Amino acid sequence: PAIVPRPAYLQVSQGVFQITESTAILVAPDTAEIRAVGKYLADIAQRTAGVPLQLQAFGADEGITNAIVLTLRDKTVNVEEYVLTVTDETVTLAAGRARGLFHGVQTIRQLLRADLDRTGGCQLPRVYILDHPRYPWRGMLLDCGRHFMDKEFVKRYIDLLAYHKMNVLHWHLTEDQGWRIEIKKYPKLTEIGAWRKATRDSEQPRDGDRYGGFYTQEDVKEIVAYAKSRYITVVPEIEMPGHSGAALASYPELGCVGEGYQVATRWGVHSDVYCAGNDKVFEFLQDVLAEVIELFPSEYVHIGGDECPKERWKECAKCQARIKAEGLKDEHELQSYFIRRIEKFLNSKGRRLIGWDEILEGGLAPNATVQSWRGMAGAIAAATAGHDVISSPTSHCYLDYAQVRMPGEPTWMGYIPLGRCYAFEPTPEQLTPEQARRVLGLEGNMWTEHAPQERVDWQVFPRLCALAEVGWSPKELRDWDDFCKRMKTHRRRLDALGVTYYLFSPQCITQERVFTDSIEVVLDNPLDRGEIHYTLDGAEPTPGSPEYGKPHRLTGTTTVRARTFLDSGRASNVAEFHFRKLHPHEAVDVLDAVPGLAYAYYEGSWQRLPDFDQLTPVASGTTKTFSLAVRKRDDRFALKFTGYLEAPADGTYTFHLLSDDGSRLWIASDLVVDHDGLHAAGEKSGQVILKAGKHPLTVEYFQAGGALRLQVSYEGPGLAKQSIPTSALRRLGASR
Ligand code: TNX
C-alpha cells in the first residue's frame, strides 16, 4: 500500500478487513483525548467512505471482532510512535500517547482512501506497521505577511500537514508588507500595519487602494486550538530587528529615523528596521511577545533575525550610543545584543528563542535555536557550538521557488524540482553523532511574495510530500523510485482533498530534437495521472486536442505542444518540444589545421551580444580552448572564438552553453544554441547532425558585470557529455 510518508516498518499479507456499518471504534482507556482521536477517525470514515462507525468504550471482558481498537501501550521508543495491526477480524492501533494514535489514524485514512478507487466497499488491507519519525521537528513555514491567508485556509493547511504526519506550522505573522496579528496594547499595528496600498510589487501604489488583513486574537485562539487537536504546534514568528516596516509605519517612533514610514509595497530587503538604541523598542517588543506568549502554547517563539541591514544603525546616535555603552564592536554585535536581550525576556517567560542563521553573526544568544536557510553552514556552526538546529536551506526547502524552469513558473529565484526536495539531508554529514542530535528536523518554507492564497497549493505540493518523507522516514528507506510509485496513488488522495498541486507537464523521452528523414516522438507523464493532449500546429492544447496514446512519427520540422489534463479540468503548463528536419552538415576540408582556437576580444557595454562585424577587436590571438583568461578586464567585454570542431563520426551532436552573461554557438551558419541576454549561469542546449570531419565552429560571449562564466560542452555518437577538449578543436595554422 502506498503510504506517504513511508512507514518505518511495513508488512503486508493477503486479506482485508471489511469496514461495515456494524464496525465499532473501541477506545481503551476511554479518556477525553483518546475519545477525540476516535471521534476524528469516525468523522473521516463517514466523510471518505460514507460509513457511520459507533464509538464505544472497550470493556476488557468483551470479545473483539469487527472493531477498530485504539489503545495505549507502555512499550514505545518514541513519543510519536504507533503500531497498526490489521487482521481479517480486527484493526488494532496502539501507541504510547494519543499523538501516536493520531498518526496511526492518518495511516488508516490513507489506506482507506486508496481503496475507494476499487469497487467493493470500504476495506483495509492486512498490514502490520510499526512506525515512528526520524526527526521530532517536521514543519512548514507559511508566510501570511506578504499575502494574507484567510483563517479557513490556515486550518486547511494544518489538516494537510497532519495528513503527512508533520507537526509544526511556522506561522510568519509580521513583515515589511503587513502586520497580521492583533496586539491589544498596540492597536495601530493592525489599524495601519495590516494594510498596504498595492496588492503586488509590480503595481503602482495608489492612495485609495488597500490590501491586507489580520487575525484577531480570537482567530488566533481558534487556529491554535484547531492545530492542537491535530497535534500540530503553531510556532509564531514575530520578525525583528529587520522586516519590521509595517510596525514602523504604525509606530514611527520605533525606527531610527522616527518618521516617514509606509507599509512596504515592494518585496525585498528594506533598510528601515527597529532602532536598537531605543529602550522603547524593547518595551514594545516585550509587550508584543507577552501577548503572543499568552496566545501560543508553543515552547518556541521565532523572532526572525534575518536580513537586517545595518545602515540606519550606523547613522543613528542612539544605536551608536548603545554600541559604546555596551562595549560592542560594531553593528553586527549590536544585532547580537538585540537578540540576546529578547532571548533573556523569552527565557524568563519559560519560552525558547528560534532565529534565522543571521543570529550567528556577532555572537549567538546562549540558548537560541538556529534555523539554517542560507545553505547548511549555519546548521553546522550552530550544532558544533552546541545549539539546536532546524534545517531549511534555500537549496532544497524553498517552496516559493519554481518546481521547474518553464514559462508561467516564478523565475525570481532558483528552482527546486521534486527530486531535489526528496534528496534533502537535514543532518550535515560533517557533524559528530552527538552534534547530529542537535538537528531537530526540517521545514519547507512557503514565502508568498509571488503566491497569493490560491497559488499556495501549486507551490507546496507535491514537494511537501517529499519533505514530509525526509523528515519522517528512516534514511535507509528513502527510495526515489518507490516514492514516485506511491505518489501516483497519493495524488489521487490529494485530488480528493481538493489540493491543486503542481501538475507536471508531459516530458519527451525522445532524446533527439533533429532528424534527417523522420523521428518518433515519445511523450511521458511519469508522475501524474491524467491524459496528455497535444497539438502539432502551434495551437494551445485543449481537452479536445488529440490524446497522446502511442509514439507519434514526424516527417517535417514541427513544434509539439503537450499538456496534461485531469478529469477535474485542471491542466499543467504547456510543454513545447521543437523538432527540426535537417540536412546533415558536410565536413569541410581544411589544410594546415592545428589544435586550438582563434579569438577576438572586444570592449563595450551591452545587454545582448553585439554585431561583431561592426566592431573592431581590442585584441586577438589564439587559445587552446574557450577560456575567459584572455580577457583584459572583468566586465563590459565580449569574446568571439572561431575554429573547427572535429566530429569523430556521423551522427547527432548536442551542444551545451553554460554562461553568465549571454552566449551563442554556431556550426557553419547554423545557430545551434542561442543563450543570449543578461542572465546568471544557466545552461542551454541545441542539436545538429554532423558528418564525420571538420566543421566551422563559432562561440560568442559577452559579460556585462557580476559573475563571469563560460563553459562549452558537447555530446555525440560515442561521446559522453564533456567540455569540448582541445583535441577536438582546430584553428588555421601559422602558414595561413
Ligand atoms: C529570504 S528566508 C527571506 C524571506 C523571503 C525569501 C524569499 C529568510 C529568512 N528571509 O524574507 O521571503 O528569501 O525566498
PDB file of N, CA and C and ligand atoms in Angstrom, residues 141 143 146 172 175-177 237 239 243 267-269 302 304-307 355-358 371 373-374 392 394 398-401 412-413 445-450, ligand 1:
ATOM      1  N   LEU A 141       6.760  26.519   6.936  1.00  0.00           N
ATOM      2  CA  LEU A 141       6.550  27.939   7.184  1.00  0.00           C
ATOM      3  C   LEU A 141       5.484  28.439   6.222  1.00  0.00           C
ATOM      4  N   ASP A 143       4.020  32.048   5.088  1.00  0.00           N
ATOM      5  CA  ASP A 143       4.214  33.494   5.169  1.00  0.00           C
ATOM      6  C   ASP A 143       2.873  34.172   4.903  1.00  0.00           C
ATOM      7  N   ARG A 146       3.342  38.597   3.390  1.00  0.00           N
ATOM      8  CA  ARG A 146       3.362  39.106   2.014  1.00  0.00           C
ATOM      9  C   ARG A 146       1.978  38.981   1.382  1.00  0.00           C
ATOM     10  N   HIS A 172       4.430  32.783   9.921  1.00  0.00           N
ATOM     11  CA  HIS A 172       5.172  34.038   9.728  1.00  0.00           C
ATOM     12  C   HIS A 172       4.151  35.179   9.707  1.00  0.00           C
ATOM     13  N   GLU A 175       5.723  41.353   8.834  1.00  0.00           N
ATOM     14  CA  GLU A 175       6.603  41.621   7.695  1.00  0.00           C
ATOM     15  C   GLU A 175       6.648  43.111   7.386  1.00  0.00           C
ATOM     16  N   ASP A 176       7.564  43.486   6.495  1.00  0.00           N
ATOM     17  CA  ASP A 176       7.568  44.849   5.968  1.00  0.00           C
ATOM     18  C   ASP A 176       6.224  45.159   5.309  1.00  0.00           C
ATOM     19  N   GLN A 177       5.657  44.148   4.663  1.00  0.00           N
ATOM     20  CA  GLN A 177       4.448  44.356   3.852  1.00  0.00           C
ATOM     21  C   GLN A 177       3.151  44.120   4.616  1.00  0.00           C
ATOM     22  N   GLU A 237       6.023  33.530  14.343  1.00  0.00           N
ATOM     23  CA  GLU A 237       7.229  34.317  14.073  1.00  0.00           C
ATOM     24  C   GLU A 237       6.889  35.800  14.101  1.00  0.00           C
ATOM     25  N   GLU A 239       8.926  39.064  13.546  1.00  0.00           N
ATOM     26  CA  GLU A 239      10.239  39.427  12.998  1.00  0.00           C
ATOM     27  C   GLU A 239      10.864  40.640  13.677  1.00  0.00           C
ATOM     28  N   HIS A 243      12.795  43.404   8.642  1.00  0.00           N
ATOM     29  CA  HIS A 243      11.459  43.028   8.152  1.00  0.00           C
ATOM     30  C   HIS A 243      10.368  43.592   9.059  1.00  0.00           C
ATOM     31  N   TRP A 267       8.726  44.118  -2.657  1.00  0.00           N
ATOM     32  CA  TRP A 267       9.370  42.981  -1.986  1.00  0.00           C
ATOM     33  C   TRP A 267      10.842  43.312  -1.742  1.00  0.00           C
ATOM     34  N   GLY A 268      11.535  42.392  -1.155  1.00  0.00           N
ATOM     35  CA  GLY A 268      12.975  42.581  -0.973  1.00  0.00           C
ATOM     36  C   GLY A 268      13.312  42.975   0.450  1.00  0.00           C
ATOM     37  N   VAL A 269      14.578  43.357   0.617  1.00  0.00           N
ATOM     38  CA  VAL A 269      15.072  43.698   1.951  1.00  0.00           C
ATOM     39  C   VAL A 269      15.013  45.209   2.105  1.00  0.00           C
ATOM     40  N   HIS A 302       9.613  32.214  17.391  1.00  0.00           N
ATOM     41  CA  HIS A 302      10.576  32.588  16.343  1.00  0.00           C
ATOM     42  C   HIS A 302      10.638  34.105  16.277  1.00  0.00           C
ATOM     43  N   GLY A 304      12.689  35.756  14.012  1.00  0.00           N
ATOM     44  CA  GLY A 304      13.271  36.191  12.735  1.00  0.00           C
ATOM     45  C   GLY A 304      14.767  36.406  12.867  1.00  0.00           C
ATOM     46  N   GLY A 305      15.188  37.670  12.786  1.00  0.00           N
ATOM     47  CA  GLY A 305      16.607  37.980  12.926  1.00  0.00           C
ATOM     48  C   GLY A 305      17.339  38.017  11.594  1.00  0.00           C
ATOM     49  N   ASP A 306      16.645  37.682  10.490  1.00  0.00           N
ATOM     50  CA  ASP A 306      17.315  37.627   9.192  1.00  0.00           C
ATOM     51  C   ASP A 306      17.316  38.987   8.511  1.00  0.00           C
ATOM     52  N   GLU A 307      18.177  39.108   7.529  1.00  0.00           N
ATOM     53  CA  GLU A 307      18.180  40.221   6.581  1.00  0.00           C
ATOM     54  C   GLU A 307      17.937  41.566   7.253  1.00  0.00           C
ATOM     55  N   GLY A 355      15.831  31.678  15.773  1.00  0.00           N
ATOM     56  CA  GLY A 355      16.072  32.747  14.813  1.00  0.00           C
ATOM     57  C   GLY A 355      16.715  32.186  13.556  1.00  0.00           C
ATOM     58  N   TRP A 356      16.621  32.938  12.464  1.00  0.00           N
ATOM     59  CA  TRP A 356      17.296  32.563  11.218  1.00  0.00           C
ATOM     60  C   TRP A 356      18.808  32.637  11.420  1.00  0.00           C
ATOM     61  N   ASP A 357      19.565  32.041  10.509  1.00  0.00           N
ATOM     62  CA  ASP A 357      21.000  31.846  10.787  1.00  0.00           C
ATOM     63  C   ASP A 357      21.801  33.138  10.948  1.00  0.00           C
ATOM     64  N   GLU A 358      21.235  34.288  10.544  1.00  0.00           N
ATOM     65  CA  GLU A 358      21.942  35.558  10.774  1.00  0.00           C
ATOM     66  C   GLU A 358      22.184  35.810  12.261  1.00  0.00           C
ATOM     67  N   GLN A 371      17.693  28.434  12.780  1.00  0.00           N
ATOM     68  CA  GLN A 371      17.091  27.879  11.573  1.00  0.00           C
ATOM     69  C   GLN A 371      17.972  28.260  10.394  1.00  0.00           C
ATOM     70  N   TRP A 373      19.048  28.765   6.746  1.00  0.00           N
ATOM     71  CA  TRP A 373      18.379  28.944   5.450  1.00  0.00           C
ATOM     72  C   TRP A 373      19.356  29.263   4.336  1.00  0.00           C
ATOM     73  N   ARG A 374      20.484  29.945   4.657  1.00  0.00           N
ATOM     74  CA  ARG A 374      21.448  30.274   3.600  1.00  0.00           C
ATOM     75  C   ARG A 374      22.416  29.103   3.481  1.00  0.00           C
ATOM     76  N   SER A 392      16.544  24.283   6.843  1.00  0.00           N
ATOM     77  CA  SER A 392      15.632  24.640   5.744  1.00  0.00           C
ATOM     78  C   SER A 392      16.373  25.486   4.719  1.00  0.00           C
ATOM     79  N   THR A 394      17.810  27.166   1.298  1.00  0.00           N
ATOM     80  CA  THR A 394      17.191  27.579   0.032  1.00  0.00           C
ATOM     81  C   THR A 394      17.410  26.539  -1.072  1.00  0.00           C
ATOM     82  N   TYR A 398      12.914  25.639  -0.268  1.00  0.00           N
ATOM     83  CA  TYR A 398      12.174  26.862  -0.536  1.00  0.00           C
ATOM     84  C   TYR A 398      11.025  26.605  -1.494  1.00  0.00           C
ATOM     85  N   LEU A 399       9.839  26.536  -0.908  1.00  0.00           N
ATOM     86  CA  LEU A 399       8.672  26.154  -1.689  1.00  0.00           C
ATOM     87  C   LEU A 399       8.149  27.313  -2.532  1.00  0.00           C
ATOM     88  N   ASP A 400       8.721  28.507  -2.337  1.00  0.00           N
ATOM     89  CA  ASP A 400       8.329  29.630  -3.208  1.00  0.00           C
ATOM     90  C   ASP A 400       9.084  29.585  -4.531  1.00  0.00           C
ATOM     91  N   TYR A 401      10.160  28.820  -4.604  1.00  0.00           N
ATOM     92  CA  TYR A 401      10.897  28.703  -5.859  1.00  0.00           C
ATOM     93  C   TYR A 401      10.109  27.798  -6.817  1.00  0.00           C
ATOM     94  N   TRP A 412      12.005  34.194 -10.152  1.00  0.00           N
ATOM     95  CA  TRP A 412      12.705  35.226  -9.373  1.00  0.00           C
ATOM     96  C   TRP A 412      13.869  34.660  -8.582  1.00  0.00           C
ATOM     97  N   MET A 413      13.852  33.380  -8.297  1.00  0.00           N
ATOM     98  CA  MET A 413      14.945  32.775  -7.535  1.00  0.00           C
ATOM     99  C   MET A 413      15.319  31.499  -8.279  1.00  0.00           C
ATOM    100  N   ASN A 445       9.733  26.032   3.417  1.00  0.00           N
ATOM    101  CA  ASN A 445       9.365  27.429   3.614  1.00  0.00           C
ATOM    102  C   ASN A 445       8.523  27.961   2.470  1.00  0.00           C
ATOM    103  N   MET A 446       7.278  28.296   2.788  1.00  0.00           N
ATOM    104  CA  MET A 446       6.398  28.855   1.765  1.00  0.00           C
ATOM    105  C   MET A 446       6.315  30.363   1.939  1.00  0.00           C
ATOM    106  N   TRP A 447       7.264  31.053   1.307  1.00  0.00           N
ATOM    107  CA  TRP A 447       7.217  32.519   1.255  1.00  0.00           C
ATOM    108  C   TRP A 447       6.231  32.898   0.174  1.00  0.00           C
ATOM    109  N   THR A 448       5.553  34.031   0.368  1.00  0.00           N
ATOM    110  CA  THR A 448       4.403  34.243  -0.522  1.00  0.00           C
ATOM    111  C   THR A 448       4.438  35.541  -1.315  1.00  0.00           C
ATOM    112  N   GLU A 449       5.637  36.076  -1.549  1.00  0.00           N
ATOM    113  CA  GLU A 449       5.696  37.258  -2.407  1.00  0.00           C
ATOM    114  C   GLU A 449       4.935  37.007  -3.709  1.00  0.00           C
ATOM    115  N   HIS A 450       5.127  35.822  -4.268  1.00  0.00           N
ATOM    116  CA  HIS A 450       4.523  35.505  -5.564  1.00  0.00           C
ATOM    117  C   HIS A 450       3.422  34.471  -5.442  1.00  0.00           C
TER     118      HIS A 450
HETATM  119  C1  TNX B   1      14.577  35.316   2.148  1.00  0.00           C
HETATM  120  S1  TNX B   1      14.399  33.103   4.274  1.00  0.00           S
HETATM  121  C2  TNX B   1      13.810  35.666   3.248  1.00  0.00           C
HETATM  122  C3  TNX B   1      12.374  35.941   3.075  1.00  0.00           C
HETATM  123  C4  TNX B   1      11.971  35.930   1.626  1.00  0.00           C
HETATM  124  C5  TNX B   1      12.623  34.748   0.944  1.00  0.00           C
HETATM  125  C6  TNX B   1      12.218  34.574  -0.472  1.00  0.00           C
HETATM  126  C7  TNX B   1      14.508  34.382   5.099  1.00  0.00           C
HETATM  127  C8  TNX B   1      14.902  34.192   6.469  1.00  0.00           C
HETATM  128  N1  TNX B   1      14.277  35.590   4.536  1.00  0.00           N
HETATM  129  O1  TNX B   1      12.056  37.185   3.670  1.00  0.00           O
HETATM  130  O2  TNX B   1      10.591  35.842   1.550  1.00  0.00           O
HETATM  131  O3  TNX B   1      14.020  34.907   0.995  1.00  0.00           O
HETATM  132  O4  TNX B   1      12.633  33.339  -0.974  1.00  0.00           O
END
